Short mmCIF file of C-alpha atoms in Angstrom, two decimals:
data_model
loop_
_atom_site.label_atom_id
_atom_site.label_comp_id
_atom_site.label_asym_id
_atom_site.label_seq_id
_atom_site.Cartn_x
_atom_site.Cartn_y
_atom_site.Cartn_z
CA MET A 6 -31.37 0.75 7.19
CA GLY A 7 -28.70 3.18 8.41
CA LYS A 8 -31.33 5.70 9.50
CA TYR A 9 -33.13 2.92 11.34
CA LEU A 10 -29.95 2.08 13.28
CA LYS A 11 -29.35 5.72 14.14
CA GLN A 12 -32.96 6.24 15.25
CA ALA A 13 -32.84 3.15 17.45
CA ARG A 14 -29.58 4.33 19.02
CA GLU A 15 -30.91 7.83 19.64
CA LYS A 16 -34.20 6.47 21.01
CA LYS A 17 -32.18 4.71 23.70
CA SER A 18 -30.21 7.94 24.29
CA TYR A 19 -26.89 6.33 23.32
CA THR A 20 -24.11 8.32 21.69
CA LEU A 21 -21.73 6.76 19.22
CA GLU A 22 -19.11 6.82 21.96
CA ASP A 23 -21.45 4.84 24.23
CA MET A 24 -21.99 2.27 21.50
CA THR A 25 -18.26 2.04 20.86
CA GLU A 26 -17.72 1.13 24.51
CA LEU A 27 -20.59 -1.36 24.56
CA THR A 28 -19.86 -3.10 21.27
CA ASN A 29 -16.07 -2.69 20.99
CA ILE A 30 -16.63 -1.50 17.43
CA GLU A 31 -14.69 1.57 16.38
CA LYS A 32 -16.73 4.75 16.09
CA LYS A 33 -15.83 5.20 12.41
CA TYR A 34 -17.34 1.79 11.63
CA LEU A 35 -20.52 2.55 13.55
CA GLN A 36 -20.82 5.80 11.59
CA ALA A 37 -20.29 3.87 8.35
CA LEU A 38 -23.13 1.51 9.28
CA GLU A 39 -25.46 4.40 10.08
CA LYS A 40 -24.58 6.15 6.81
CA GLU A 41 -24.72 2.88 4.85
CA GLU A 42 -21.16 3.43 3.67
CA TYR A 43 -20.24 -0.22 3.69
CA ASP A 44 -17.14 0.36 1.56
CA LEU A 45 -15.54 2.00 4.61
CA LEU A 46 -15.78 -1.26 6.55
CA PRO A 47 -12.89 -3.74 6.47
CA SER A 48 -14.87 -6.37 4.52
CA PRO A 49 -18.39 -7.73 3.95
CA PHE A 50 -17.71 -10.30 6.67
CA TYR A 51 -17.03 -7.54 9.21
CA ALA A 52 -20.07 -5.61 8.00
CA ARG A 53 -22.27 -8.58 8.94
CA VAL A 54 -20.53 -9.08 12.28
CA PHE A 55 -20.77 -5.37 13.12
CA LEU A 56 -24.45 -5.30 12.14
CA LYS A 57 -25.22 -8.34 14.32
CA THR A 58 -23.41 -6.84 17.29
CA TYR A 59 -24.94 -3.39 16.83
CA ALA A 60 -28.45 -4.84 16.46
CA LYS A 61 -27.96 -7.00 19.55
CA TYR A 62 -27.10 -4.01 21.74
CA LEU A 63 -30.00 -1.99 20.32
CA ASN A 64 -32.42 -4.93 20.76
CA LEU A 65 -33.24 -4.99 17.05
CA ASN A 66 -34.18 -7.95 14.88
CA ILE A 67 -30.80 -9.25 13.72
CA SER A 68 -32.04 -11.45 10.88
CA SER A 69 -34.14 -8.63 9.39
CA LEU A 70 -31.17 -6.27 9.43
CA LEU A 71 -28.92 -8.86 7.82
CA GLN A 72 -31.51 -9.49 5.10
CA LEU A 73 -31.70 -5.76 4.41
CA TYR A 74 -27.91 -5.58 4.24
CA GLU A 75 -27.67 -8.57 1.89
CA SER A 76 -30.38 -7.23 -0.43
CA SER A 77 -28.69 -3.81 -0.56
CA GLN A 78 -25.41 -5.47 -1.45
CA MET A 79 -27.02 -7.58 -4.17
CA ALA A 80 -28.68 -4.48 -5.63
CA LYS A 81 -25.35 -2.68 -5.56
CA GLN A 82 -23.62 -5.56 -7.33
CA SER A 83 -26.24 -5.73 -10.07
CA SER A 84 -25.89 -2.00 -10.76
CA THR A 85 -22.09 -2.03 -10.67
CA PRO A 86 -20.47 -2.64 -14.05
CA ILE A 87 -18.48 -5.82 -14.18
CA LYS A 88 -14.76 -5.23 -14.20
CA PRO A 89 -12.69 -7.62 -16.25
CA LYS A 90 -10.43 -9.79 -14.17
CA ILE A 91 -6.76 -9.27 -14.75
CA GLU A 92 -4.92 -12.48 -14.21
CA ALA A 93 -1.22 -12.84 -13.69
CA VAL A 94 0.44 -14.73 -16.46
CA GLU A 95 3.44 -16.78 -15.55
CA LEU A 96 6.16 -16.48 -18.13
CA PRO A 97 7.78 -19.71 -19.24
CA LYS A 98 10.95 -20.44 -17.36
CA ARG A 99 14.11 -21.51 -19.08
CA SER A 100 14.93 -25.11 -18.65
CA PRO A 101 18.20 -25.94 -16.87
CA ALA A 102 19.59 -27.37 -20.11
CA LYS A 103 18.97 -24.09 -21.93
CA LYS A 104 20.56 -22.11 -19.09
CA LYS A 105 23.59 -24.37 -19.31
CA LYS A 106 23.89 -23.75 -23.07
CA ILE A 107 23.76 -19.98 -22.60
CA SER A 108 26.34 -20.12 -19.78
CA SER A 109 28.64 -22.27 -21.91
CA LEU A 110 28.30 -19.88 -24.84
CA TRP A 111 29.31 -16.88 -22.68
CA LEU A 112 32.27 -18.84 -21.29
CA ILE A 113 33.49 -19.63 -24.83
CA VAL A 114 33.13 -15.98 -25.88
CA ALA A 115 35.03 -14.83 -22.78
CA ILE A 116 37.88 -17.32 -23.46
CA ILE A 117 38.14 -16.21 -27.10
CA LEU A 118 38.31 -12.55 -26.02
CA ILE A 119 41.02 -13.28 -23.43
CA LEU A 120 43.05 -15.30 -25.93
CA GLY A 121 42.66 -12.49 -28.44
CA MET A 122 43.93 -9.89 -25.95
CA VAL A 123 46.89 -12.11 -24.94
CA TYR A 124 47.76 -12.60 -28.61
CA MET A 125 47.63 -8.82 -29.20
CA LEU A 126 49.89 -8.15 -26.18
CA PHE A 127 52.66 -10.50 -27.31
CA GLN A 128 52.91 -9.34 -30.89
#
């Protein structure tokens, strides 16, 4: 499909710079379309939008190009190994009552230490 886009562009004697001005699509994205390097595009949504726009300015059949794109993406997905999803696990939060118990325990320990130091000073 990428070669087809490039041939259609060259047949009309357009450069990539010309197409960038006509379509308002960055040159690097037009090159990615012509090389079928869809991973260089911002997202699959933009790939479809860019293809529609590019095809429109080259007077190509938009639906045929989109079908080719979709089938190439489906073939790519079926050949790509499935990566396991890593999900974030939320750790259990301490309840306010438990926090209060821990705070109280530290307060008691601090008071005992202070009383112990005062006792040692006055002996």
